[in-house]
mmCIF file of C-alpha atoms in Angstrom:
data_model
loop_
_atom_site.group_PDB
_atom_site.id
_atom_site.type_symbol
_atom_site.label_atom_id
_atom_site.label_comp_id
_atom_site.label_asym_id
_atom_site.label_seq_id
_atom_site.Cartn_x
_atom_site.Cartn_y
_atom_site.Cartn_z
ATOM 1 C CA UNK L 10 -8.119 -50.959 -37.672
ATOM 2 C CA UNK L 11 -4.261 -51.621 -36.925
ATOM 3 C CA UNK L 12 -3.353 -54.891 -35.552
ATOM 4 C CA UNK L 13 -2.798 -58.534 -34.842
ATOM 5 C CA UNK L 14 -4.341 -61.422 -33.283
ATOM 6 C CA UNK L 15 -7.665 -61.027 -31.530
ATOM 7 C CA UNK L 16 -6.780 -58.463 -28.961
ATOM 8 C CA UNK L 17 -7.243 -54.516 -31.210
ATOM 9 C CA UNK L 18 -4.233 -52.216 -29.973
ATOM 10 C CA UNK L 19 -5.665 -49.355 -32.175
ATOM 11 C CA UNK L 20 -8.530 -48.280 -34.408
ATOM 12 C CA UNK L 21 -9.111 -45.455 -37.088
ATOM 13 C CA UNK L 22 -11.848 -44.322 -39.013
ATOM 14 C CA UNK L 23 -11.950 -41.990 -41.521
ATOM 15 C CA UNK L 24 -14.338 -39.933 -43.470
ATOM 16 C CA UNK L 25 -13.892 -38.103 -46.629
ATOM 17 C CA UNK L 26 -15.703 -34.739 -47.514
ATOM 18 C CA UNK L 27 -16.244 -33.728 -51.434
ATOM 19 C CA UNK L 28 -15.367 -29.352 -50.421
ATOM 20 C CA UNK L 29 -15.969 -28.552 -54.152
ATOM 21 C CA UNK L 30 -19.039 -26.135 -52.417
ATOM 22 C CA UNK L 31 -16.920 -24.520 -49.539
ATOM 23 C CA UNK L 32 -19.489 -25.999 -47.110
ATOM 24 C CA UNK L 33 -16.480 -26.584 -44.728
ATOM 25 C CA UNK L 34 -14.429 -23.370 -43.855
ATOM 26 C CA UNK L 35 -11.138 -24.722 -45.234
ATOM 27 C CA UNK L 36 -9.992 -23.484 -49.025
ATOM 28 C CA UNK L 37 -9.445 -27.549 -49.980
ATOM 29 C CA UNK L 38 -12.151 -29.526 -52.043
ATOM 30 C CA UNK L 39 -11.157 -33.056 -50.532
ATOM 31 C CA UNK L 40 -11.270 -32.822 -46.609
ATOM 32 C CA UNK L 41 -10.134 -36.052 -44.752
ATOM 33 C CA UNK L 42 -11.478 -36.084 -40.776
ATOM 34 C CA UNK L 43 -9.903 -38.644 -39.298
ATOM 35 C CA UNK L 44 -10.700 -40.492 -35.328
ATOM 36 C CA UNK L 45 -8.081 -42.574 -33.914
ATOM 37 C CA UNK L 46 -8.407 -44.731 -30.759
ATOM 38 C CA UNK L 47 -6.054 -46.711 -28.785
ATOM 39 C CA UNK L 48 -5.470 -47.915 -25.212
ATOM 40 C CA UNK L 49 -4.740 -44.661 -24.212
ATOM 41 C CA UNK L 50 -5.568 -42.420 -26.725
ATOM 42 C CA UNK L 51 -8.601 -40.512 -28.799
ATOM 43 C CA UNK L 52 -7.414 -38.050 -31.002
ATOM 44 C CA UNK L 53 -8.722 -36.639 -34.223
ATOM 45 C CA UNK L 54 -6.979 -35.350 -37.693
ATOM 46 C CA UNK L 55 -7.927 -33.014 -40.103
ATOM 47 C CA UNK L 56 -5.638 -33.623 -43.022
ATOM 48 C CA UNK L 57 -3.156 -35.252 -40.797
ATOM 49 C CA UNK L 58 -3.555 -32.238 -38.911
ATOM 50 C CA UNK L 59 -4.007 -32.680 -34.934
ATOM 51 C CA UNK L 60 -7.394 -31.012 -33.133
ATOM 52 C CA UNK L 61 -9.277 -31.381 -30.305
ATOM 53 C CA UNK L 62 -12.527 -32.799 -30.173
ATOM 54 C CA UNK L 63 -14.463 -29.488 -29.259
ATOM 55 C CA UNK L 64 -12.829 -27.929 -32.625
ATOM 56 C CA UNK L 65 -13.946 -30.917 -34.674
ATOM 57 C CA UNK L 66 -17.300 -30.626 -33.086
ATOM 58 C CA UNK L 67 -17.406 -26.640 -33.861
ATOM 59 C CA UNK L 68 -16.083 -27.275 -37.748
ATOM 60 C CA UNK L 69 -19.000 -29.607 -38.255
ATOM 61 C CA UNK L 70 -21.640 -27.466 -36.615
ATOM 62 C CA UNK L 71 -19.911 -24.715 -39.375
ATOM 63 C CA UNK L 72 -21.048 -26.930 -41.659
ATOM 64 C CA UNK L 73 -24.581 -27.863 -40.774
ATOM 65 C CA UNK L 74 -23.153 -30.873 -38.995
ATOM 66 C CA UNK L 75 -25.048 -31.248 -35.497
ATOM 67 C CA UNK L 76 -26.452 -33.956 -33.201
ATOM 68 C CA UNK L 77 -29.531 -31.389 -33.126
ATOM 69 C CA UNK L 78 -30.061 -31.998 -36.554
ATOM 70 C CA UNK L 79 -30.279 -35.862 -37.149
ATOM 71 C CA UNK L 80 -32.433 -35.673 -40.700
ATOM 72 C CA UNK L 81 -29.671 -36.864 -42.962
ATOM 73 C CA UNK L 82 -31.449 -40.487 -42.901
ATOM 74 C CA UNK L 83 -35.292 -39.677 -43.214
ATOM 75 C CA UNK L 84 -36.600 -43.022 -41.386
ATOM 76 C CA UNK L 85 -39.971 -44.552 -42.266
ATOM 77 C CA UNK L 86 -42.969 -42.848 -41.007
ATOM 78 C CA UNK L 87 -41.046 -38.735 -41.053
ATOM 79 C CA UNK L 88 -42.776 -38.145 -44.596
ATOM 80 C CA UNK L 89 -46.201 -38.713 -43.323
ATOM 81 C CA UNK L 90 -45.270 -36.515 -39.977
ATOM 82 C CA UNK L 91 -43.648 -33.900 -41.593
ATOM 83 C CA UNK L 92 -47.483 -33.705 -43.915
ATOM 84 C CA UNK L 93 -49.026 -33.098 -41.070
ATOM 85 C CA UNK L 94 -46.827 -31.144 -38.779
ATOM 86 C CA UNK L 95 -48.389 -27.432 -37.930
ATOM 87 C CA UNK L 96 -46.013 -24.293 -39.734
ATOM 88 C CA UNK L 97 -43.981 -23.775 -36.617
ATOM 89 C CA UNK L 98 -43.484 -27.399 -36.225
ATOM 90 C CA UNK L 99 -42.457 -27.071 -39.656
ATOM 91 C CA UNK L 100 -40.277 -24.094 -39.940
ATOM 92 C CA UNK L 101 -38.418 -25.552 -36.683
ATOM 93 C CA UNK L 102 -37.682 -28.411 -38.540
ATOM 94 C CA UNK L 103 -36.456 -26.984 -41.544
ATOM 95 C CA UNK L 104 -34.382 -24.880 -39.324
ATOM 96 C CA UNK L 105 -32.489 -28.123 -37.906
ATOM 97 C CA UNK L 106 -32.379 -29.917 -41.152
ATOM 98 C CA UNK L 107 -30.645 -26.363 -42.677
ATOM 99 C CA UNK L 108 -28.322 -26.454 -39.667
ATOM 100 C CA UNK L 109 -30.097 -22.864 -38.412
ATOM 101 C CA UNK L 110 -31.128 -24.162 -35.048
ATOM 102 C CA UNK L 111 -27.431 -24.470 -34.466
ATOM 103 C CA UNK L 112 -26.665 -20.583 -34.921
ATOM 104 C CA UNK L 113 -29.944 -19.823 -33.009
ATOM 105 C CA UNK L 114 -28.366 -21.631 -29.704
ATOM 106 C CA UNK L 115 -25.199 -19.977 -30.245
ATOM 107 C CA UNK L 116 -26.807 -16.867 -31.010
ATOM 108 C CA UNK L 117 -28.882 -17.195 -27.779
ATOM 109 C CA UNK L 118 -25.634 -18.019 -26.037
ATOM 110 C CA UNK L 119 -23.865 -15.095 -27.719
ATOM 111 C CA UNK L 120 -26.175 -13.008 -26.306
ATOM 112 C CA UNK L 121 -26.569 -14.253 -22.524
ATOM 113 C CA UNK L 122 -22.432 -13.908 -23.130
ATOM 114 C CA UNK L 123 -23.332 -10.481 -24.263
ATOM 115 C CA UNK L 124 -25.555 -9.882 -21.209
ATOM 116 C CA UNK L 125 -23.347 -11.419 -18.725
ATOM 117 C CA UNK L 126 -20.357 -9.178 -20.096
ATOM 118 C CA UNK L 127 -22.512 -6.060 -19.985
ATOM 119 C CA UNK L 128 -23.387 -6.536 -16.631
ATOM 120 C CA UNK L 129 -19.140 -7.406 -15.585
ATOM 121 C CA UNK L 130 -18.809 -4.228 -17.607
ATOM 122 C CA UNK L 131 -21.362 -2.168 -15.508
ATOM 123 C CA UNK L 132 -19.862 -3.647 -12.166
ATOM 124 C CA UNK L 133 -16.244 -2.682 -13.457
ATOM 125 C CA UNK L 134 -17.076 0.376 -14.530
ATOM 126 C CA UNK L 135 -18.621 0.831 -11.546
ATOM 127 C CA UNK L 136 -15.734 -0.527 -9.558
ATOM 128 C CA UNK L 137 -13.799 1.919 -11.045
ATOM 129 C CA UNK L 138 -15.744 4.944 -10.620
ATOM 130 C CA UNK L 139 -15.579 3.934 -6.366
ATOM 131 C CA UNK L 140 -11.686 3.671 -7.398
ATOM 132 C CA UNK L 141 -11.811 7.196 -9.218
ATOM 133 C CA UNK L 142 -13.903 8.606 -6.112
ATOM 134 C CA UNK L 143 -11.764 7.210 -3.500
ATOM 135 C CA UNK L 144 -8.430 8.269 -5.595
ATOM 136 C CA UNK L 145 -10.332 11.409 -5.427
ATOM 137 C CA UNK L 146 -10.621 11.467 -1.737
ATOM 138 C CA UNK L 147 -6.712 9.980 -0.872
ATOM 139 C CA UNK L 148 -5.371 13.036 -3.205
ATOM 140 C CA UNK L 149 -7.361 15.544 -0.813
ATOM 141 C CA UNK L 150 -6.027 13.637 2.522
ATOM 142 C CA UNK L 151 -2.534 14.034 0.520
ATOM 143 C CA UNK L 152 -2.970 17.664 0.094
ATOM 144 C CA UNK L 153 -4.452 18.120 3.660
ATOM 145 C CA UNK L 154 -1.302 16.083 4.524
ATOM 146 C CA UNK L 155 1.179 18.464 2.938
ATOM 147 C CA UNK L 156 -0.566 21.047 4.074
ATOM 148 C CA UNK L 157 -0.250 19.681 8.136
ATOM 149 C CA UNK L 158 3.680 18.561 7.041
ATOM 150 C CA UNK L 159 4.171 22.613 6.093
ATOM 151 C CA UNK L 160 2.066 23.830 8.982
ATOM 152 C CA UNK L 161 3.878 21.270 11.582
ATOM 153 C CA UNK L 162 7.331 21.867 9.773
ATOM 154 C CA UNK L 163 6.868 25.864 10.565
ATOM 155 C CA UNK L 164 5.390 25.059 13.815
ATOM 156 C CA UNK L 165 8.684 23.463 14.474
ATOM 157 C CA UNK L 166 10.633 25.715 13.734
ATOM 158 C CA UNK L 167 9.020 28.306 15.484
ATOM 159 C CA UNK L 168 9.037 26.489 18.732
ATOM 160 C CA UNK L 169 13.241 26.068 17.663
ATOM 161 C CA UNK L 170 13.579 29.812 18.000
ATOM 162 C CA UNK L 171 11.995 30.196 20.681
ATOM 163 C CA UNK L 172 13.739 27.762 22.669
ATOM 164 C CA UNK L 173 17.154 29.577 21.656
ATOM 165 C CA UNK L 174 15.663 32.485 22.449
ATOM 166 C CA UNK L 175 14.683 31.183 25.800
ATOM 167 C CA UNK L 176 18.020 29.533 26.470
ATOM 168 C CA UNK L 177 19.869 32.534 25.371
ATOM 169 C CA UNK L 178 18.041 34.543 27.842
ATOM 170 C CA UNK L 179 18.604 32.200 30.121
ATOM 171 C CA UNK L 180 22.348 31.992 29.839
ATOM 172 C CA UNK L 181 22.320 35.633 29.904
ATOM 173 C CA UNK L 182 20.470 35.758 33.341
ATOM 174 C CA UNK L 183 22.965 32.763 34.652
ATOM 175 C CA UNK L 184 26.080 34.660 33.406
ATOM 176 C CA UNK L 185 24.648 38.003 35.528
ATOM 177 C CA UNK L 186 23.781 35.868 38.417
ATOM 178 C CA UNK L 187 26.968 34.485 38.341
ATOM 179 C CA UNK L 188 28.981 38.156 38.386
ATOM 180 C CA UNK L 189 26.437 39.376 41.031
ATOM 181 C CA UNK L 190 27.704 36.530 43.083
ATOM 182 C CA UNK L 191 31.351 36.979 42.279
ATOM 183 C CA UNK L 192 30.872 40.799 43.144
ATOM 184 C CA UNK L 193 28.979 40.210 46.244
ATOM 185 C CA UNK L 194 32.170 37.907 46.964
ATOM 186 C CA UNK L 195 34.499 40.132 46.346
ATOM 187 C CA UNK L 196 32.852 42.362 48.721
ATOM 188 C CA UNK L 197 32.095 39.983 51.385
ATOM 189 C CA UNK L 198 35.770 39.292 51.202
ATOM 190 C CA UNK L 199 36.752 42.875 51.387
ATOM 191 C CA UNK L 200 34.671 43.524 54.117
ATOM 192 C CA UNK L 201 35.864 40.526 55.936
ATOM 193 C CA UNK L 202 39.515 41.878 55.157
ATOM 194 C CA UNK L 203 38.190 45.145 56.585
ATOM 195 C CA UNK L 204 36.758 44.048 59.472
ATOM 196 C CA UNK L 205 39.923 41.515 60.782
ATOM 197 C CA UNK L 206 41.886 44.812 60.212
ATOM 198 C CA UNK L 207 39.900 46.870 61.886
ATOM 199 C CA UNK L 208 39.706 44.109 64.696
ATOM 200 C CA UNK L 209 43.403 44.273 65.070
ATOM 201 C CA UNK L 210 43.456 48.211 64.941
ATOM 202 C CA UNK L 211 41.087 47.480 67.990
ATOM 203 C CA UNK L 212 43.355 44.664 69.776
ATOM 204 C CA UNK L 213 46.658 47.438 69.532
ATOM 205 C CA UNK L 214 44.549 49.953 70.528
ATOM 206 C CA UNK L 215 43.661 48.375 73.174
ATOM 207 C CA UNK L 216 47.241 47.143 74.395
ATOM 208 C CA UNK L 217 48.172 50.768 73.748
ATOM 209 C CA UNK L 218 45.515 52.053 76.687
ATOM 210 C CA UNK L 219 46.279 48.962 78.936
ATOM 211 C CA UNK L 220 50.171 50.699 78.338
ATOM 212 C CA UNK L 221 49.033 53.781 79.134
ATOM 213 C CA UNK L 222 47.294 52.535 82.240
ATOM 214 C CA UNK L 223 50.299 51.186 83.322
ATOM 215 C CA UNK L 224 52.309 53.930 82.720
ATOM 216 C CA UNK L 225 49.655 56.034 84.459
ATOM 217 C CA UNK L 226 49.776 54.130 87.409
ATOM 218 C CA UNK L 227 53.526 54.610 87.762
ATOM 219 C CA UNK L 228 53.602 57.733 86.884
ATOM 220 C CA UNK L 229 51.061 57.949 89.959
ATOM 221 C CA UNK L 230 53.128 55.804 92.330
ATOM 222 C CA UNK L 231 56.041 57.761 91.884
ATOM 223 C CA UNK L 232 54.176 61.111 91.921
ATOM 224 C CA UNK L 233 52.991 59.767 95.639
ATOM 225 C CA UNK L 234 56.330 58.587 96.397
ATOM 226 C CA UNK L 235 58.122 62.350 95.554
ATOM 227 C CA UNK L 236 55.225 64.062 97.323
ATOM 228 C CA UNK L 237 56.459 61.754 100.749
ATOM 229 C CA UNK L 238 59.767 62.606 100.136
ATOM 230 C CA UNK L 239 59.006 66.225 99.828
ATOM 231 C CA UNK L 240 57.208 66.248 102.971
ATOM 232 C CA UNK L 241 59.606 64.854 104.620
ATOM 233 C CA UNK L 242 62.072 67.345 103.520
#
């Protein structure tokens, strides 16, 4: 440990691995793994290189290193059990002191990873055959869409044409409305003109025979006044 006084800052410890075998994964005969601790720190080295605990932990499983396995120190007493243990009891052991047990429980979590991925797998690929379907489905509303867009477009334009149809017709009906009614004016005004002429033809006509009248009755007064003097005579 690092240093001074009673109170420890910091503590190391180290261990050395003899690699010559390639138990460890790492192409190096000497291996140093190293665990430092301070106030506010736990880290751990491999060759001065930094890792995280869950690494170191893997490495040494990689290497038959496991707290499953804790037959590196046969205590007092193991010999006699392990004489009397039953085959499986046995072959289980043997598979924890060879570090076996360890690939077992990952192998057994390998494959519930396995069966948990097949079964995301299923529901994706199931996910994306309702995806497929339904893409499936919005392409026919699409074409049905076009298809109303074309239909309604046409439908448009039909009723266009016939509303210029309907307003030419009806412009042409307003313009021959409107030159009946001029024409009809034209005559009610020459028959107005006709009839105030004809009215006036009336009023002289009229004077003329109240003229005539007169002259009538003087001609008749003095026809009565030459027939006194004649008798007279």
């Amino acid at each position: 440990h690092d240093g001074a006084g009673q109170s420890v800052l910091s503590a190391y410890v180290e261990i050395v691995f003899d690699n010559s075998d390639n138990r460890l994964p790492i192409d190096k005969e000497v291996v140093r793994l190293r665990r430092s601790i301070g106030l506010k720190k736990d880290e751990y080295f491999l060759d001065r290189k930094h890792m995280t605990k869950p690494e170191v932990m893997n490495l040494l499983e990689s290497a038959g290193f496991s707290r499953s396995n804790p037959y590196y120190v046969v205590q007092q007493g193991k010999i006699q059990a392990l004489t009397v243990m039953r085959d499986t009891e046995r072959l289980e052991l043997l598979k924890e002191i060879g570090g076996t047990k360890v690939y077992d429980e990952r192998r057994k979590e390998s494959l519930k990873i396995l069966q948990e991925t097949a079964a995301r797998q299923a529901q994706i690929e199931e996910t994306i055959a309702y995806i497929d379907e339904r893409l499936a489905e919005l392409n026919e509303e699409r074409e049905e869409l076009v298809k109303y867009q074309e239909i309604d477009r046409k439908r448009r334009s039909l009723e266009y044409t016939i509303f210029e149809k309907e307003l030419s017709d009806t412009r042409a009906k307003l313009d021959e409305v409107d030159a009946a009614r001029q024409r009809a004016n034209e005559k009610a005004n020459k028959v107005h003109e006709e009839a105030r002429g004809a009215h006036a033809e009336t009023q002289d006509l009229m004077q003329e025979g109240r003229e005539m009248e007169r002259r009538l009755a003087g001609l008749g007064k003095e026809k009565r006044s030459l027939e006194a003097e004649r008798a007279e005579c």
